[in-house]
């Protein structure tokens, strides 16, 4: 398989600031260059596009080149040979710019895969005009390492498949190619809906894990102890998550904190300690009881901005009824893009 | 290709500008006066066309052929162009028949260009 990896990875960050060799283990180079090394060792023809030679030391470049990786400084040269183009590039605008630049030069049916710096849905929306007119053959997915490549924690890739609304940003064949590439490098491949991939693979997976534990705790208590109807439990979960998400969107974390009032929340949530073993609730109550003074001060000064608490799926149905599926989809896409702009 | 179709269309007397947007409002091509935000107008056109389409269907008037917004200083005409919507802005007093014929021809060409 012909693969291009864009971006060698910031070794100054990995080695000197995060001190990965000491804290996580593994050996430099980390990041995109390590991905390139692993794919080359798996027998693929790999290009690593990195315009900044200073990203790696000479010794590290030697490791890369000895593995059989072709290092180039020209993004387009790498694109011409890429069945899979993996963007391990800086967060945001730079990544979109590189993707736009390489798109016309990619071979027929190539696939662009994001890593950790942008959601595949947002990447698609930035390239959408060209993808819908000039390059309908090119797919968008992810090859998200969900850990720093080169550390022992990196044993998997999160690959984006069909989105939860049924939209395919890449063909099944393109997704399978990514799975094949991941597995050939000895990694487990998780194919998840494209619009879910960031939630389970990005740094925000910390929030996902803790919130999911809370959801499951309430679900268990609600079912086993309170004997509440499942629909009622689910509606309360929806209300809670929607409220928190909407407040973060309008007022930030500090505004959320102010609106939820930790002191009150501790009193209310303590009464939901109905099982002997509710470790997540114990931990949450302890954390909320011991907020540091700086955070408390910031909370006091925070502003709760006007917020519309809306059940998103119900709103989508209403939009579809009023203006049809395509126009509603466009409105949703634009609002999502605005969130990330 | 679509740009050329719009350029030809814009030569019709009374037309101030035109654009092609996807049914979801994505701007495919636009040749509009410089003071108009094409992305915003594209999104609005898709919402207006979609709502008109839904209304026509709901009251049993079948498939929507064209929608028009008639305002003090001009008209906005929207017509189905396959995967997209052809949007045309005109002066207030125009020969609508001529413009409709031009739009119909352009829409056919746009359908083939997608």
PDB file of C-alpha atoms in Angstrom, chain A residues 216-226 270-282:
ATOM      1  CA  UNK A 216     -24.346   4.171  33.857  1.00  0.00           C
ATOM      2  CA  UNK A 217     -24.424   4.784  37.608  1.00  0.00           C
ATOM      3  CA  UNK A 218     -27.737   6.651  37.359  1.00  0.00           C
ATOM      4  CA  UNK A 219     -29.092   4.055  34.924  1.00  0.00           C
ATOM      5  CA  UNK A 220     -28.282   1.254  37.416  1.00  0.00           C
ATOM      6  CA  UNK A 221     -29.708   3.108  40.415  1.00  0.00           C
ATOM      7  CA  UNK A 222     -32.769   4.186  38.451  1.00  0.00           C
ATOM      8  CA  UNK A 223     -33.501   0.666  37.224  1.00  0.00           C
ATOM      9  CA  UNK A 224     -32.539  -1.408  40.266  1.00  0.00           C
ATOM     10  CA  UNK A 225     -33.424   0.789  43.224  1.00  0.00           C
ATOM     11  CA  UNK A 226     -35.939   3.375  42.087  1.00  0.00           C
ATOM     12  CA  UNK A 270     -25.574  12.904  47.870  1.00  0.00           C
ATOM     13  CA  UNK A 271     -29.188  11.814  48.178  1.00  0.00           C
ATOM     14  CA  UNK A 272     -28.694   9.675  45.080  1.00  0.00           C
ATOM     15  CA  UNK A 273     -26.154   7.501  46.890  1.00  0.00           C
ATOM     16  CA  UNK A 274     -28.500   4.529  46.994  1.00  0.00           C
ATOM     17  CA  UNK A 275     -26.141   1.636  46.402  1.00  0.00           C
ATOM     18  CA  UNK A 276     -23.259   0.544  48.583  1.00  0.00           C
ATOM     19  CA  UNK A 277     -20.854   0.695  45.692  1.00  0.00           C
ATOM     20  CA  UNK A 278     -21.032   3.987  43.739  1.00  0.00           C
ATOM     21  CA  UNK A 279     -17.348   4.781  43.396  1.00  0.00           C
ATOM     22  CA  UNK A 280     -17.826   7.325  40.640  1.00  0.00           C
ATOM     23  CA  UNK A 281     -20.328   9.303  42.722  1.00  0.00           C
ATOM     24  CA  UNK A 282     -18.044   9.135  45.771  1.00  0.00           C
TER      25      UNK A 282
END
